[in-house]
Coordinates of C-alpha atoms in Angstrom, one line a residue:
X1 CA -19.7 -108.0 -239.6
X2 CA -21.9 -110.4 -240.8
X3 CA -23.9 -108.9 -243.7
X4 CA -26.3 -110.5 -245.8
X5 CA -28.4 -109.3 -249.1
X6 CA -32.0 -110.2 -249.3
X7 CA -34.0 -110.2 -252.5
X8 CA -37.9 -110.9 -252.3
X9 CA -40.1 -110.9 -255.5
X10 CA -43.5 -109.4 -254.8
X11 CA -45.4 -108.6 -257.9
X12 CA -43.2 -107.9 -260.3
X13 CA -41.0 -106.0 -257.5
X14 CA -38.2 -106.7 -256.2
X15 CA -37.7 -105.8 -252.4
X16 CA -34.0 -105.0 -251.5
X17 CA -32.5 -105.4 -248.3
X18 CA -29.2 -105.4 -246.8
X19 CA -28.8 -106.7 -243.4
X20 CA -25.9 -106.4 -240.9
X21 CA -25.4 -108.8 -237.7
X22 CA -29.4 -109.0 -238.4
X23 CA -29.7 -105.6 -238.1
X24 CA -31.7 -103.7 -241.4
X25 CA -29.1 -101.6 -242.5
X26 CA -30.2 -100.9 -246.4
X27 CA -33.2 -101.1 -248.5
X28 CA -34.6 -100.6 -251.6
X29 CA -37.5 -101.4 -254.3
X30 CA -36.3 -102.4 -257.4
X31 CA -38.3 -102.9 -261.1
X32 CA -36.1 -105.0 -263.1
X33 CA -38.5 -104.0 -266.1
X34 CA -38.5 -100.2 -265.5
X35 CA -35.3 -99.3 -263.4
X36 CA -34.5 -95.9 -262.9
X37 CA -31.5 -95.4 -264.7
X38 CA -28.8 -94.5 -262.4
X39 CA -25.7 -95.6 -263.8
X40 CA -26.8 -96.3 -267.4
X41 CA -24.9 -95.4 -270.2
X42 CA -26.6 -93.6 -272.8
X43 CA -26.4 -91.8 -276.6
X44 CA -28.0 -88.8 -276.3
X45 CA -28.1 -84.9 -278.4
X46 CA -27.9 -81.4 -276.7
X47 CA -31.1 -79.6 -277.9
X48 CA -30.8 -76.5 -275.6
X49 CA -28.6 -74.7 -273.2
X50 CA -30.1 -73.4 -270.3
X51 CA -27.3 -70.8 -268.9
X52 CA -29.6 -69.7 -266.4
X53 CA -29.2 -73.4 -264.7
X54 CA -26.1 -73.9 -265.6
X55 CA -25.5 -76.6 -268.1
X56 CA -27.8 -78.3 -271.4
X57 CA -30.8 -80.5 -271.9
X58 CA -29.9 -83.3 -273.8
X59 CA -32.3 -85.8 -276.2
X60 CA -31.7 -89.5 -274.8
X61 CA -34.4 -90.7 -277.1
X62 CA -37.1 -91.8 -274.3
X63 CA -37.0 -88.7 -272.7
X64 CA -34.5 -85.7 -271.8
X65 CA -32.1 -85.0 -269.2
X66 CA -29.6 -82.3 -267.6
X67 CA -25.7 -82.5 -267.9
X68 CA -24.8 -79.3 -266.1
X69 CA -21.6 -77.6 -266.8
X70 CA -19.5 -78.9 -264.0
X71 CA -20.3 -82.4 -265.3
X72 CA -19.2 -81.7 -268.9
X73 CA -22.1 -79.4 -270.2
X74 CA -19.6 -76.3 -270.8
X75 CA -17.8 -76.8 -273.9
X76 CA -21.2 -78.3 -275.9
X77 CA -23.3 -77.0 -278.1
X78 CA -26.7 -77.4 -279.5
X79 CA -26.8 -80.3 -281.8
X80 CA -23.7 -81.8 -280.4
X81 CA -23.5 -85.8 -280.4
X82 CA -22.7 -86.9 -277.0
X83 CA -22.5 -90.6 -274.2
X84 CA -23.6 -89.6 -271.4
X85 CA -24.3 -91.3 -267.6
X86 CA -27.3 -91.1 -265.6
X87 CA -25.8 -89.8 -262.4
X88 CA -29.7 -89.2 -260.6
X89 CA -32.6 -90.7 -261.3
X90 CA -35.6 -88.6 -262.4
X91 CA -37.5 -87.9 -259.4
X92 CA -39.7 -85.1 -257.8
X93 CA -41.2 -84.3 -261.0
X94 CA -38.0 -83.5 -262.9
X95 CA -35.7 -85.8 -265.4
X96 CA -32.5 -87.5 -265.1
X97 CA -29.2 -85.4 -263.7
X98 CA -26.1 -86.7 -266.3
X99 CA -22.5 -86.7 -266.9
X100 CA -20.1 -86.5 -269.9
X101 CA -18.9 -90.3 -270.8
X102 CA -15.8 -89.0 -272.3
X103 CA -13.9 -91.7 -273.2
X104 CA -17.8 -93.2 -275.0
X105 CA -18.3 -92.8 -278.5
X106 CA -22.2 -91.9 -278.6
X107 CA -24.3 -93.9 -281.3
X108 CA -26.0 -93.0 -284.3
X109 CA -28.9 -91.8 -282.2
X110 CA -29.9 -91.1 -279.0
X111 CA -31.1 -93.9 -276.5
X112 CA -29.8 -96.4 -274.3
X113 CA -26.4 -98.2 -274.8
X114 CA -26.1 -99.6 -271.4
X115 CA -27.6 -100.7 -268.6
X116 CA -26.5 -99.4 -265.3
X117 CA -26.0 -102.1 -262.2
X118 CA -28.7 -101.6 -260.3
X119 CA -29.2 -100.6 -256.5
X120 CA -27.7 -104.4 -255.9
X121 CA -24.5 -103.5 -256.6
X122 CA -24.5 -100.8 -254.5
X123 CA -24.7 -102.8 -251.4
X124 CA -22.2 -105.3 -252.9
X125 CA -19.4 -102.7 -252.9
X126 CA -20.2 -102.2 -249.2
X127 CA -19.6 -105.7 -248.6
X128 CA -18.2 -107.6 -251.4
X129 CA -17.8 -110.9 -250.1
X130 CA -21.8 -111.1 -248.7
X131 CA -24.6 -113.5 -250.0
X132 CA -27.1 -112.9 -252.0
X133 CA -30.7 -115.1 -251.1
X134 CA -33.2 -114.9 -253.2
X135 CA -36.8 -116.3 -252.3
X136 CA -38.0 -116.7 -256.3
X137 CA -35.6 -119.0 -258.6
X138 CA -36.6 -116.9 -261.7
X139 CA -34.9 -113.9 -259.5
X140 CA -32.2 -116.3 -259.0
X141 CA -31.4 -116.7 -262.6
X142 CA -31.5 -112.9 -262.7
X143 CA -29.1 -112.0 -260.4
X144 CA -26.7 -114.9 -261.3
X145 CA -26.6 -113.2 -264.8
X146 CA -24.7 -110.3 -263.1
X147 CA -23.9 -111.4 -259.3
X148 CA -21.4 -114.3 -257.8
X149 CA -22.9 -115.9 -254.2
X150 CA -26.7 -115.7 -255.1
X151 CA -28.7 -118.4 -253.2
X152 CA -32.3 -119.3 -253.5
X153 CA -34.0 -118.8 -249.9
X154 CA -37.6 -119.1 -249.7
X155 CA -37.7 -116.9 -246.6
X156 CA -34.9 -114.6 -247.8
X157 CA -37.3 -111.5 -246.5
X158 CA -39.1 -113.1 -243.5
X159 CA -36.7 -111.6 -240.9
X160 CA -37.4 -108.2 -241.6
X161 CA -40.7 -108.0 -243.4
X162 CA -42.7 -106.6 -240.8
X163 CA -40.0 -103.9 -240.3
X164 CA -39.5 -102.9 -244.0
X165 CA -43.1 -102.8 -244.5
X166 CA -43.0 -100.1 -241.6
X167 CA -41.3 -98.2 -243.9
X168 CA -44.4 -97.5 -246.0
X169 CA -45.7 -94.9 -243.0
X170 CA -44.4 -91.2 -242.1
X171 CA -44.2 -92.2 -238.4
X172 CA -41.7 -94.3 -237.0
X173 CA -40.7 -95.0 -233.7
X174 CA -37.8 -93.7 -231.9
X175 CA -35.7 -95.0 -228.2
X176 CA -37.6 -94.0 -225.4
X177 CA -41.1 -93.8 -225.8
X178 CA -40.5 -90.8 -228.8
X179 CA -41.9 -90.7 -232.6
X180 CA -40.4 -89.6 -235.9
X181 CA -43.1 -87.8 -238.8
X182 CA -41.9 -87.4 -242.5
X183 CA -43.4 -84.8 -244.3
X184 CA -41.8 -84.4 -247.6
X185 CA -42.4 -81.2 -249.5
X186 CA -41.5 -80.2 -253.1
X187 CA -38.6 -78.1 -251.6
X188 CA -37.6 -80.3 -249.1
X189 CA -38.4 -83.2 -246.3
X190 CA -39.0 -81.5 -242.7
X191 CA -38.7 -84.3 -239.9
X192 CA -40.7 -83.4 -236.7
X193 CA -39.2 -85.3 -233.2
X194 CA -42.4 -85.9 -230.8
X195 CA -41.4 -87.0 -227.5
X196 CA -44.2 -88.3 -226.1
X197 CA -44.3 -89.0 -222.5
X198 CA -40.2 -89.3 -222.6
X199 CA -39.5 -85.9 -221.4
X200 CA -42.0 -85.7 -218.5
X201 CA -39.8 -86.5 -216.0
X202 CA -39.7 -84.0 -213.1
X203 CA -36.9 -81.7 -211.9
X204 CA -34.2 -81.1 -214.8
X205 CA -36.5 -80.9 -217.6
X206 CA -33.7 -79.6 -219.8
X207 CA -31.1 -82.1 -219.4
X208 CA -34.1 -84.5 -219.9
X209 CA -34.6 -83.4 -223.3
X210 CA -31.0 -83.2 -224.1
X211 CA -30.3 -86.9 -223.4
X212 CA -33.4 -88.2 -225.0
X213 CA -32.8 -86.3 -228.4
X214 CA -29.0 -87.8 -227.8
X215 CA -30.7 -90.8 -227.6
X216 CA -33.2 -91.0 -230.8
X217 CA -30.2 -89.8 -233.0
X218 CA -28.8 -92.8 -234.5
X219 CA -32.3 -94.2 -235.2
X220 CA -33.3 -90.8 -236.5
X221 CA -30.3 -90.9 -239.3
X222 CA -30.8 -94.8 -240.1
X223 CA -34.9 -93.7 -240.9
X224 CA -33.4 -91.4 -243.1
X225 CA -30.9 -93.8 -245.0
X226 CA -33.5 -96.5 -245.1
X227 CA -35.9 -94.3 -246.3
X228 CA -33.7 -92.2 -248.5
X229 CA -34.6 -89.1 -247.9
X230 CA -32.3 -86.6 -249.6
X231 CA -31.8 -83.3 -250.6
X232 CA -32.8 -80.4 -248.2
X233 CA -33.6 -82.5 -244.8
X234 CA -35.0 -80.4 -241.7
X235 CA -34.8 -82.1 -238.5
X236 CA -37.1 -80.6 -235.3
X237 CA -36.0 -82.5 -232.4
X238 CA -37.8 -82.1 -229.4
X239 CA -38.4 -79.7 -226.6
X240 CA -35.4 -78.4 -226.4
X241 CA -34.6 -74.5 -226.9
X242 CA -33.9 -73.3 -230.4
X243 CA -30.3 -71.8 -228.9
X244 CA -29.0 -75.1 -227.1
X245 CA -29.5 -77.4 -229.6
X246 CA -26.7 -77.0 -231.7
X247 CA -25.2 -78.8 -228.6
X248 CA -26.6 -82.0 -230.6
X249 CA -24.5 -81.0 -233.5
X250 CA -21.9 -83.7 -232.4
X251 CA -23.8 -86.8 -232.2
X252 CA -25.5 -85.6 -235.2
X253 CA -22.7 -85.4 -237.5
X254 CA -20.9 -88.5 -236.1
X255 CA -24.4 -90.7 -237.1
X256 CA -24.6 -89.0 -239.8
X257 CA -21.1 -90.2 -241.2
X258 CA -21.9 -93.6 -241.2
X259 CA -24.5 -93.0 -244.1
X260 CA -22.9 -94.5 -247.1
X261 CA -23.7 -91.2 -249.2
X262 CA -22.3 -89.2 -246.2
X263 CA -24.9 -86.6 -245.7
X264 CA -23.5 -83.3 -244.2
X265 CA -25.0 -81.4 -241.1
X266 CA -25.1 -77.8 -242.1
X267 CA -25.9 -76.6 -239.2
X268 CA -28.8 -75.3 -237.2
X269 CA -31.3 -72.4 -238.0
X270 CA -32.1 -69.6 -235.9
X271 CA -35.5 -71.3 -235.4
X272 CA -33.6 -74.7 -234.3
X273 CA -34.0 -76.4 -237.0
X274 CA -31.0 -79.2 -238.0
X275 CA -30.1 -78.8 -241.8
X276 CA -29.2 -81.5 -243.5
X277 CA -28.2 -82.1 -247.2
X278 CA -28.1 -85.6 -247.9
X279 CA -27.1 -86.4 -252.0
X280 CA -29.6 -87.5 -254.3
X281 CA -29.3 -90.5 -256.5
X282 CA -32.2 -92.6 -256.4
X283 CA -35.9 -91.6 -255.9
X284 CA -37.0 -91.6 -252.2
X285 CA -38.8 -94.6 -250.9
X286 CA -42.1 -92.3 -250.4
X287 CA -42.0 -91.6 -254.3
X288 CA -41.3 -95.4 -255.1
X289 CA -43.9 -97.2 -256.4
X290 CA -45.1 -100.3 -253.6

């Protein structure tokens, strides 16, 4: 597989991109002044425990965060000195999730002793060996600090700018004439499936509907990794009868493990809704700033 990593500087931003055989397969916005923290290695003070949820609030000095129990929470106390790794990113209005650096002496105070990687390294360790083009040399210089292969390419973004910056909208278009709408919530991200005119075939209406929502499925679940949408996901595909389409749960589940972060189909609820739960570590795109 040929796969290539695209970095484009637009206003202080960094766009993202990973691309495989030319198709966009990852992408991202990136601050380099204000990152969000995943992976960063911090000093921080347990100020409260919350048993209720499970784990403490810790001081990191800009800020607090959670380190629940089943990340090395239980045994601490309030007042206890601790290093500690941002394991989410704050997003959706609350702070950063974190876990116990045991083997981390925390500092004399709380705040930051380490930078985390960034999201580039994230598609690095999918493909280790793939270059890096960059269309700014300042961005060059930047990622050489911390990356081998990085290229200066003043087009490094031109073969899928028009298709990332498609990303900015709820609706995206799907095989066969159908339509995808985000609507993120504070609970969750529902995902309603419009067929358009793709279903309005005579005669078997039914198997109709089946094969087109077969169809739009692994577009459906590359939206969502490209988009990150995580958490609680609720997909409403369409036409089809709430009690057939678990029938879909196949195809589903098989796109679906091709997501890095390996989202998992739950199932489908009595209203025929697909449930998915797809791990949080970064913000969404939609929360992002652009």
């Amino acid at each position: 597989m040929n796969a290539v990593i695209r970095a484009g500087l637009r206003g202080g931003t960094v766009h993202l991109v990973l691309t495989e055989s030319g198709t966009l397969a990852g992408y991202t916005r990136w601050r380099p002044d204000a990152p969000d923290g995943v992976g960063d290695l911090c000093s921080g003070r347990i100020t409260a425990r919350a048993s209720a949820l499970g784990g403490v609030f810790v001081d990191l000095g800009d800020g607090s965060g959670f380190l629940p129990d089943s990340a090395g929470g239980k045994s601490l106390a309030e007042g206890d000195a601790v290093a500690v790794r941002i394991t989410r990113a704050p997003q959706g209005g609350k702070g950063p999730r974190l876990a116990l650096a045991q083997d981390v002496a925390p500092g004399a105070k709380p705040g930051l002793l380490a930078r985390g990687p960034g999201p580039i390294a994230e598609f690095r360790a999918l493909h280790p060996a793939a270059p890096i083009l960059a269309d700014d040399w300042e961005l060059v210089a930047l990622l050489r600090a911390a990356h081998e292969g990085v290229a200066h390419d003043p087009a490094s973004l031109a073969p899928v700018e028009e298709e990332i910056a498609a990303l900015a909208e709820p609706v995206f278009a799907l095989p066969q004439g159908a339509r995808g709408t985000v609507c993120p919530t504070p609970a969750l991200t529902a995902i309603d499936i419009d067929a358009g005119a793709a279903t309005a075939e005579r005669g078997d209406k039914p198997g109709a509907q089946l094969r087109l929502n077969r169809a739009i499925i692994p577009e459906l679940a590359r939206q969502i990794l490209l988009r990150n949408l995580a958490g609680a996901i609720l997909v409403d595909f369409a036409g089809m009868k709430p009690a057939v389409r678990p029938k879909l749960a196949p195809d589903l589940a098989a796109a679906l493990a091709r997501d890095p972060l390996r989202p998992r189909l739950l199932g489908f609820s009595a209203l025929g809704f697909a449930e998915i739960s797809r791990p949080r570590i970064r913000p969404p795109l939609h929360e992002l700033p652009p």
